[in-house]
Coordinates of C-alpha atoms and ligand atoms in Angstrom, one line a residue:
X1 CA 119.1 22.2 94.2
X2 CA 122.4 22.9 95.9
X3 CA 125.0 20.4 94.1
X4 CA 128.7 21.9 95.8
X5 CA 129.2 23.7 99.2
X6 CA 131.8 26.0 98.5
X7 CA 133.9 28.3 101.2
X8 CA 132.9 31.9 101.1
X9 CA 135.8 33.3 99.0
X10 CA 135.2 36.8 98.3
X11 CA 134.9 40.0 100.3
X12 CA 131.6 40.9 100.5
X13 CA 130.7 37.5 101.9
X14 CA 133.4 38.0 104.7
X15 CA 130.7 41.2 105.8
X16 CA 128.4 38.7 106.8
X17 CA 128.9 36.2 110.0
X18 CA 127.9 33.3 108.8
X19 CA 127.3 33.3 105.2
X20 CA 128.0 30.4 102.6
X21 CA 128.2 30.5 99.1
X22 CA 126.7 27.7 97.6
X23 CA 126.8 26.6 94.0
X24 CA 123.3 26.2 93.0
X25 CA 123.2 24.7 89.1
X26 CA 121.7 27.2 86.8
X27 CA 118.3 26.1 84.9
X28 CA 118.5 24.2 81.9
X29 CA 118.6 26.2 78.8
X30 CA 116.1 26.0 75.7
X31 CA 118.3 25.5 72.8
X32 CA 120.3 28.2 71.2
X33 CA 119.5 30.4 74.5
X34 CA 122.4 31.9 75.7
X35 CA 123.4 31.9 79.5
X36 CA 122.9 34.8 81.2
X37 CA 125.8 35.9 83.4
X38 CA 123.1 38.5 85.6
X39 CA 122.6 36.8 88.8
X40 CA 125.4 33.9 88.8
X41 CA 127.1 33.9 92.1
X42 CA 130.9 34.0 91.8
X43 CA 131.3 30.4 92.2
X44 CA 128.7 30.2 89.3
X45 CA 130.3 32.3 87.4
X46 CA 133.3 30.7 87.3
X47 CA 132.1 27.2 87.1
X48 CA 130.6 29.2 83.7
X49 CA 133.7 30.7 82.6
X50 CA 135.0 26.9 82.5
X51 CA 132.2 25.3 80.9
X52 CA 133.0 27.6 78.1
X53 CA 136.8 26.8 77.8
X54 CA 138.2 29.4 79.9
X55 CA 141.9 28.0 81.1
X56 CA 140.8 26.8 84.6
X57 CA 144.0 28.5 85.9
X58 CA 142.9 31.9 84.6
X59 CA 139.4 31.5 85.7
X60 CA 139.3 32.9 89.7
X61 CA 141.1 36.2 87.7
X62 CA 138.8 36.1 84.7
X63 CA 135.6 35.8 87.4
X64 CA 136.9 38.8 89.4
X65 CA 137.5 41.3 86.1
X66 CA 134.1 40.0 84.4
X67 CA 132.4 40.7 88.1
X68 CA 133.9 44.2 87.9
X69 CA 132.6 44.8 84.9
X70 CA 129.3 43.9 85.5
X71 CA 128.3 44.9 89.3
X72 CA 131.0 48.0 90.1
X73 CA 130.7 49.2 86.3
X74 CA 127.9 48.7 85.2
X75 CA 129.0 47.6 81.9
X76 CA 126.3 45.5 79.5
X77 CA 128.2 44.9 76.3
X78 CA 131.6 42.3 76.3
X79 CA 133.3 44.7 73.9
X80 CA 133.6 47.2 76.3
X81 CA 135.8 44.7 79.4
X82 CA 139.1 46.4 77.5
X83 CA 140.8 44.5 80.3
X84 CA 140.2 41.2 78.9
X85 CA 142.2 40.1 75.4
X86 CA 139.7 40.8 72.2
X87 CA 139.0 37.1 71.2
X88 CA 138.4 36.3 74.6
X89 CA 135.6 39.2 74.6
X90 CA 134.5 37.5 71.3
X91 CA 134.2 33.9 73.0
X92 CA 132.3 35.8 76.1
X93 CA 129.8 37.1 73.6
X94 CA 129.5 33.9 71.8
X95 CA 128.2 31.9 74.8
X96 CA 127.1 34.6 77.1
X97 CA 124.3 37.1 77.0
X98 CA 124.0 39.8 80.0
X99 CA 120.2 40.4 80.2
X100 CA 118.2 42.5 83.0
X101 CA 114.1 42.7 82.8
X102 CA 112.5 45.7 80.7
X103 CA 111.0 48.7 81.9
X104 CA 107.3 48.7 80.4
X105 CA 106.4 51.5 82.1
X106 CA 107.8 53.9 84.8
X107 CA 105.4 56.2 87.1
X108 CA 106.5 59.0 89.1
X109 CA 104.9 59.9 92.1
X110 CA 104.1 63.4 93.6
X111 CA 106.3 62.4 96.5
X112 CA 109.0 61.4 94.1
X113 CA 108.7 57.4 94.7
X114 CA 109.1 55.6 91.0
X115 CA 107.7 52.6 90.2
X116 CA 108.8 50.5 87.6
X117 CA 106.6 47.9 85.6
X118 CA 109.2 45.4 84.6
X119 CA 108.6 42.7 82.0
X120 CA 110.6 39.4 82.1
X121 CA 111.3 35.9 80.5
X122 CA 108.0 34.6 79.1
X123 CA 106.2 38.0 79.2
X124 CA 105.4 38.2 82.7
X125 CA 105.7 41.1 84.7
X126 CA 106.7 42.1 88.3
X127 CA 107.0 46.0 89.9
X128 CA 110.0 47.3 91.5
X129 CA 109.7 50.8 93.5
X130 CA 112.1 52.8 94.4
X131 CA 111.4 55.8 97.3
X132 CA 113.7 58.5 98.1
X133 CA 114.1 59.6 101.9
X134 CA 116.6 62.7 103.7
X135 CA 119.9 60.9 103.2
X136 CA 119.0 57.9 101.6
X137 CA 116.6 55.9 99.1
X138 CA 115.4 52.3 99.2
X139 CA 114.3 50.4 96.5
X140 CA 111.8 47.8 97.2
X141 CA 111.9 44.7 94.9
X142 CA 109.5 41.7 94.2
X143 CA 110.9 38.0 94.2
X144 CA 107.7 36.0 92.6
X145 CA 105.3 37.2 90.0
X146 CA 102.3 37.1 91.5
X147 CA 102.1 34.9 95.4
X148 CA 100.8 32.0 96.5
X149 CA 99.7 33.4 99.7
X150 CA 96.9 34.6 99.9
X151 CA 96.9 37.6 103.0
X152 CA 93.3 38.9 102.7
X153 CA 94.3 42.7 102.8
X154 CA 97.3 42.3 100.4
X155 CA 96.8 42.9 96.7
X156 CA 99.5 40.7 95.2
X157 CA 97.5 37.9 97.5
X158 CA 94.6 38.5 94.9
X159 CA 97.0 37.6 92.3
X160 CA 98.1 33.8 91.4
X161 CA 101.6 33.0 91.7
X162 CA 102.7 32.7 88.2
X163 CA 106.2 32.0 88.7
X164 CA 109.2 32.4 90.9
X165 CA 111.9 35.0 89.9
X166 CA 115.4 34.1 88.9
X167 CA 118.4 35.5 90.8
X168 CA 119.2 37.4 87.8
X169 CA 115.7 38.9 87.7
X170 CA 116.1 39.9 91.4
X171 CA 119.6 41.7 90.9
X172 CA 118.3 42.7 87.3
X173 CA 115.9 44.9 89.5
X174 CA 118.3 46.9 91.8
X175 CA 120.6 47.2 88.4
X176 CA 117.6 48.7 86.1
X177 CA 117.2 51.3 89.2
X178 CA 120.0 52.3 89.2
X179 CA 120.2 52.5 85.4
X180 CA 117.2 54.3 85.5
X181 CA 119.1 56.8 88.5
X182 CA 122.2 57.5 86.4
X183 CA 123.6 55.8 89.8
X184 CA 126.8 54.1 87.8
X185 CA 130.1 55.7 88.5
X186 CA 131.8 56.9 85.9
X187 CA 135.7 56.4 84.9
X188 CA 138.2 58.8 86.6
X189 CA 134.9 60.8 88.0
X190 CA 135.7 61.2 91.6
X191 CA 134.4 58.7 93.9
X192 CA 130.7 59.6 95.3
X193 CA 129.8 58.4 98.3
X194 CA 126.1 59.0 98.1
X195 CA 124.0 56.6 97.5
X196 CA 121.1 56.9 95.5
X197 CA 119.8 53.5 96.0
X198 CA 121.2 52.9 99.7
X199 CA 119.2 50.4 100.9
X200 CA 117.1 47.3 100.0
X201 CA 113.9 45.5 100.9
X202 CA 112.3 42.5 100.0
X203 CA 108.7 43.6 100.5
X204 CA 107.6 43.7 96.6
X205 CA 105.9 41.0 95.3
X206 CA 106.1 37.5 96.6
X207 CA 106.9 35.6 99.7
X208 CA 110.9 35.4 99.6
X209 CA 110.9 32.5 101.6
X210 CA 109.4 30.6 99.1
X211 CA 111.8 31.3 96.9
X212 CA 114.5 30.5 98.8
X213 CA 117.6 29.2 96.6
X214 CA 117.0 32.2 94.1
X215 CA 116.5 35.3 97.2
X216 CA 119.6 34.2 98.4
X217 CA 121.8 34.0 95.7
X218 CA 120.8 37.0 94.4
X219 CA 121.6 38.7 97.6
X220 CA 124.9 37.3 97.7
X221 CA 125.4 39.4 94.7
X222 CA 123.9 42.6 96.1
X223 CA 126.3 42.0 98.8
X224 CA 129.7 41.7 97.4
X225 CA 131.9 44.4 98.2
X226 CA 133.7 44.5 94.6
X227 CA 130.3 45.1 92.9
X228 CA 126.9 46.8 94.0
X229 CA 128.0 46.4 97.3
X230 CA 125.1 46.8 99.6
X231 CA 125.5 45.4 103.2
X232 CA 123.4 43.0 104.8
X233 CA 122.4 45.5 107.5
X234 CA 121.1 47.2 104.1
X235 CA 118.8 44.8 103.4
X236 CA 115.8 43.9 104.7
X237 CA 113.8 40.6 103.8
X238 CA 109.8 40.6 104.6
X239 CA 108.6 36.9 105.1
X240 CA 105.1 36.6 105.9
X241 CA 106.2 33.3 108.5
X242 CA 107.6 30.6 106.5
X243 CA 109.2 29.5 109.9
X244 CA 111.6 26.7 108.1
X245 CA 113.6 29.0 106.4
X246 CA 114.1 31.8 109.0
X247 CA 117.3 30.0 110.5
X248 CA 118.5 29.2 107.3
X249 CA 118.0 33.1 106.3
X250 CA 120.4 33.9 108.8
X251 CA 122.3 31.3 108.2
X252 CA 122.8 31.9 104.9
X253 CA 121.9 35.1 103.8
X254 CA 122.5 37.2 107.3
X255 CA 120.5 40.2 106.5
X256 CA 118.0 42.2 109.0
X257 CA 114.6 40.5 108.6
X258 CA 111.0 41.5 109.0
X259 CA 107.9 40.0 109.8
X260 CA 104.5 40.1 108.9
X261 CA 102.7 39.9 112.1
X262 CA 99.7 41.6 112.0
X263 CA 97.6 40.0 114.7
X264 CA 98.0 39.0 118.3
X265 CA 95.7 35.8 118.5
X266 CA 95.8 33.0 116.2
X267 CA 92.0 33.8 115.3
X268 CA 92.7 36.8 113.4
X269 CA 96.2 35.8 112.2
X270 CA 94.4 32.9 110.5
X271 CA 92.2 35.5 108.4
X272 CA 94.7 38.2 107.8
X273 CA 97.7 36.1 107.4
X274 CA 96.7 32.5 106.4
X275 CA 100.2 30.6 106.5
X276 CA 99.2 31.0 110.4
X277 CA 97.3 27.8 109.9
X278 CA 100.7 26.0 109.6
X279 CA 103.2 28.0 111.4
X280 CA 100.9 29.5 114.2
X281 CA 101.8 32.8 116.3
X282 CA 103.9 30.3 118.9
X283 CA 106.2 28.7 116.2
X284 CA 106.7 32.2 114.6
X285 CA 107.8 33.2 117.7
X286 CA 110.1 30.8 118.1
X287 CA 111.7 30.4 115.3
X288 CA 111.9 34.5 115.5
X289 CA 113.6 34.1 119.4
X290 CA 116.8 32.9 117.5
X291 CA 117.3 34.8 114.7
X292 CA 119.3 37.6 116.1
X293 CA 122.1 35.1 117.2
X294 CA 121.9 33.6 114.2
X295 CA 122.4 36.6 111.8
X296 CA 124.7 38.3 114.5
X297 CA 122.1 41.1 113.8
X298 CA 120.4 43.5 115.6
X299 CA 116.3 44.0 116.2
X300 CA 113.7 42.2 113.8
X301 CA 111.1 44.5 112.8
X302 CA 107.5 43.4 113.5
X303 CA 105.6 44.9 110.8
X304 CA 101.5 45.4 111.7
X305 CA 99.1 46.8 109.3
X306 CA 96.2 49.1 110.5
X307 CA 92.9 48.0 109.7
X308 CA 90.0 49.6 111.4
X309 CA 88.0 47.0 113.9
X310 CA 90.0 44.2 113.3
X311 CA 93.1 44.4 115.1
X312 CA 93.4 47.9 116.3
X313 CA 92.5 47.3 120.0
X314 CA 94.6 49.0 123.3
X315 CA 94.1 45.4 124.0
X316 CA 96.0 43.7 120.8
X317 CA 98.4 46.5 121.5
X318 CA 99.4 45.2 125.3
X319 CA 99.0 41.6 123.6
X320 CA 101.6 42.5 120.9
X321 CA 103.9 43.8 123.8
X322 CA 103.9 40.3 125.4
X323 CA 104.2 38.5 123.1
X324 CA 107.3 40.0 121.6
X325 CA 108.5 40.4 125.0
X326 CA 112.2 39.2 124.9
X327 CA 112.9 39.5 121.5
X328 CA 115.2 42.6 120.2
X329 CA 112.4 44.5 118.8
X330 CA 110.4 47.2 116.4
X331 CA 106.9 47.6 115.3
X332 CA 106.5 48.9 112.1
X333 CA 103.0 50.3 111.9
X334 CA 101.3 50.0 108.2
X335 CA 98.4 52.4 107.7
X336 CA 96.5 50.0 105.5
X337 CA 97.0 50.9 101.9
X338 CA 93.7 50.6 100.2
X339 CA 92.7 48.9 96.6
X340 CA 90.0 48.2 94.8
X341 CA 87.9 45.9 96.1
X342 CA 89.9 45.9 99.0
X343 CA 87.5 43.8 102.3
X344 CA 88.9 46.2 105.1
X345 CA 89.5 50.0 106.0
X346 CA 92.5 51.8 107.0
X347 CA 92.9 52.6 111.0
X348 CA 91.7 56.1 111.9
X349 CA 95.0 58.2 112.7
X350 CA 93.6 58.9 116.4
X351 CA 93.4 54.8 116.6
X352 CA 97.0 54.1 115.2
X353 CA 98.5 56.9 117.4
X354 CA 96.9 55.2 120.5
X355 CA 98.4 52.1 119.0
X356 CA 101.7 53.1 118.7
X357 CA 101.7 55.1 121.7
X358 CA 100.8 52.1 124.2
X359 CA 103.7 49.9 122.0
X360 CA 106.2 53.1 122.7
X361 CA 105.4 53.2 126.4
X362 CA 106.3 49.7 126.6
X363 CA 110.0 50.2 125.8
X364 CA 109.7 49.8 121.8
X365 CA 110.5 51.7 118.7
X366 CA 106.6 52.2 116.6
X367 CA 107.4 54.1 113.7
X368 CA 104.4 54.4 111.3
X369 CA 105.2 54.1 107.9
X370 CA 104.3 57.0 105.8
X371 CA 102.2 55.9 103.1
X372 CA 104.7 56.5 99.7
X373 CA 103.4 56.8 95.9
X374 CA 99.8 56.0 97.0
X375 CA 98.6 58.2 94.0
X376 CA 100.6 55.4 91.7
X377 CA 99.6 52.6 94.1
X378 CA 102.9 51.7 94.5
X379 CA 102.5 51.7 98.1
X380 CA 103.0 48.3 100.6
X381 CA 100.6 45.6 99.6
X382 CA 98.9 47.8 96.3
X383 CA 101.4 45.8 94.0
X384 CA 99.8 43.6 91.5
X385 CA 100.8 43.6 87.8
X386 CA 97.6 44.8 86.0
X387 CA 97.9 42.7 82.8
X388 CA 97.7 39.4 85.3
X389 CA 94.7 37.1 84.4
X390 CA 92.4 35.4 86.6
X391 CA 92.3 37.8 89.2
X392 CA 89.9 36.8 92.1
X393 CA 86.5 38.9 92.4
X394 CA 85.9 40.9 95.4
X395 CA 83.6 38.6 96.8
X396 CA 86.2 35.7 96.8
X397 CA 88.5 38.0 98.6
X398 CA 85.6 38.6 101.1
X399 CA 84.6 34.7 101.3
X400 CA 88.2 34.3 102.5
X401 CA 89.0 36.9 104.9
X402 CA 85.9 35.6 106.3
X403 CA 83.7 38.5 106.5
Ligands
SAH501 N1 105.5 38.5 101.3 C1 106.2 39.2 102.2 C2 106.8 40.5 101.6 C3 105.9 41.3 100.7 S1 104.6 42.3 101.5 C4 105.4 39.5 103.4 O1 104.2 39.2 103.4 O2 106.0 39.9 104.4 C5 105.4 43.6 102.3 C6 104.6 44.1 103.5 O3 103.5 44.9 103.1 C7 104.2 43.0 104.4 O4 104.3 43.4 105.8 C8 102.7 43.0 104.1 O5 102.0 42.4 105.1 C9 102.4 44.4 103.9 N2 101.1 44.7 103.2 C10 100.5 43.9 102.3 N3 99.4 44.5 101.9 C11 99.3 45.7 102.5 C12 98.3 46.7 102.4 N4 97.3 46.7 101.6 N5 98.5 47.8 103.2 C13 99.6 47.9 104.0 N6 100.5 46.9 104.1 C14 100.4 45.8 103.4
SF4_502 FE1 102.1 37.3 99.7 FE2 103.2 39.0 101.4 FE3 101.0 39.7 100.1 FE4 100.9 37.8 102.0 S1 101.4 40.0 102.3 S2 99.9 37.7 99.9 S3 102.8 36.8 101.7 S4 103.0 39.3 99.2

């Protein structure tokens, strides 16, 4: 629920064309709970440090030391913001908590890819993974537990939606990460420009779109230039075509996006992807047409996953080139990560070469995604927290992909 529009204010927003940051009232409290400052957006924050009887003349200064501490610093305890007077720490710690999800379990991967198993509010849990590269590392984060989608080759789609995360649960992520990475700079250390965690993608758990207010907000954080500081052509949100929000996610977030295409008629795009139903191939396409000018960004990527006899043609190939015909593009080939119980097989290389090749001819970037930390199935669409109940049997799975 968005109750004040306020005007962008800080720098990290000013990266972004068209950003707004909007005051979104926090949730409602059980009693003796205290608030938790992870995730407030600055104007949050400060409508925070006033509930609680900071001077409203000191509070812009108060927001931007307390922000500092948090998101440049890394700091978790009030007693150590030696910038701020001691009773004032005392009154912060009185009515404030600063609380990120906890790691249950962490797997490493031959190919050095981690992946967290994160528990949160209420005992549920979500998976975070991070995956190293030559230069940089990504970290791959979840916005729901569980999704209400249910994509027929996807794991988490096997999974009810339990709930959506909070903003502070999103940002919690990238901050455990890093945590986890040693990737806080230290006082007086000289300044390191590397960046362990360099980039970001909303391709964990969940459809972001449907968790619109939260995604965004917790962005804004990730963006602002005084704290973790990640630029929105570092982030990357997957939506599997919730066409409604993609203007307003250029609107108001502005970061590169990606889309779950997968098929090139509306017949298969029903089975593999079945939001189709409502926002078919043609209003995808649309709504995609526009985003560019809207985020002032670049290409969206058109992400396709590989499953043997089912969309692999030469002839969805040269369909997929039409159809996207126009729009600043890439296709991100997906080698289908298998699970168990999984209704489909992955592409064989000789197929998904031909694939990409035919897409490359025609003028496009077709990278294949190397398969990461498939021996820890932390790989794309293998997420799905295993202590989740009422998991859906193989055969419902089948029964719905149609097969
Ligand atoms: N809900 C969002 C983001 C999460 S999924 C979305 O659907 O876009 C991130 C990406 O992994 C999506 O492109 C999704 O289609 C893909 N994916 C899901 N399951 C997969 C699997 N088993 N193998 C390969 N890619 C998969
Ligand atoms: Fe949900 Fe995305 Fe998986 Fe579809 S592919 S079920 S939208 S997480």
């Amino acid at each position: 629920m968005t109750a004040f529009d306020i005007p962008a204010t800080n720098a990290a927003l000013a990266t972004g064309p068209v950003v707004q940051d909007v005051l979104t009232l926090p949730r409602k409290l059980p009693a003796g709970e205290k608030a938790n400052l992870i995730g407030l957006t600055r104007a949050q924050l400060r409508a925070a440090l006033i509930e609680a009887g900071t001077p409203e003349r000191q509070a812009k200064m108060r927001e931007g030391q307390i922000w500092q501490w948090l998101y440049h610093w890394g700091v978790r305890d009030f007693a150590q913001m030696t910038n701020l007077a001691k009773d004032y720490r005392a009154l912060l710690a009185e009515k404030f908590q600063i609380a990120l999800p906890e790691i249950v379990t962490r797997q490493v991967s031959e190919d050095g890819t981690r992946k967290y198993l994160l528990r949160i509010a209420g005992g549920h849990e979500v998976e975070t993974v991070y995956i190293p590269e030559e230069g940089r590392g990504t970290l791959c984060v979840s916005s729901q537990v569980g999704c209400t989608l249910t994509c027929t080759f996807c794991h988490t789609g096997t999974q009810k939606l339990v709930r959506n995360l909070t903003a502070g649960e999103i940002v919690g992520q990238l901050m455990v990460a890093r945590d986890d990475l040693g990737e806080w700079p230290q006082p007086r250390a000289p300044k390191d420009e590397t960046r362990l965690v360099s980039n970001l993608v909303l391709m964990g758990m969940g459809e972001p779109l449907y968790n619109f207010e939260n995604v965004r907000d917790a962005m804004h954080v990730v963006m602002d230039g005084e704290g973790l500081s990640l630029s929105r052509r570092r982030i990357t949100l997957s939506t599997s075509g919730v066409v409604p929000e993609i203007a307003r996610t250029a609107e108001e977030i502005g970061c590169l996006l990606a889309v779950s295409f997968h098929a090139t008629t509306n017949e298969v795009r029903d089975r593999l992807v079945p939001i189709n139903k409502k926002w078919n191939i043609d209003a995808l396409l649309a709504a995609l047409r526009d985003y560019p000018r809207l985020s002032n960004s670049e290409r969206i990527t058109f992400e396709y996953v590989m499953l043997d006899g089912v969309n692999d043609s030469d002839e969805d190939a040269r369909r997929l080139v039409k159809l996207i015909g126009g729009i600043p593009a890439k296709i991100n080939l997906i080698p289908f990560n298998e699970w168990p119980g999984a209704p489909y097989k992955r592409s064989s290389w000789d197929r998904i070469e031909r694939f990409a090749d035919i897409i490359y001819k025609a003028g496009y970037a077709s990278p294949i995604r190397t398969p990461r930390g498939e021996d820890i199935m932390a790989a794309c669409g293998q997420l799905k927290s295993a202590t989740e109940r009422g998991r859906k049997s193989r055969a419902e799975v089948a029964a719905e992909a149609g097969l």
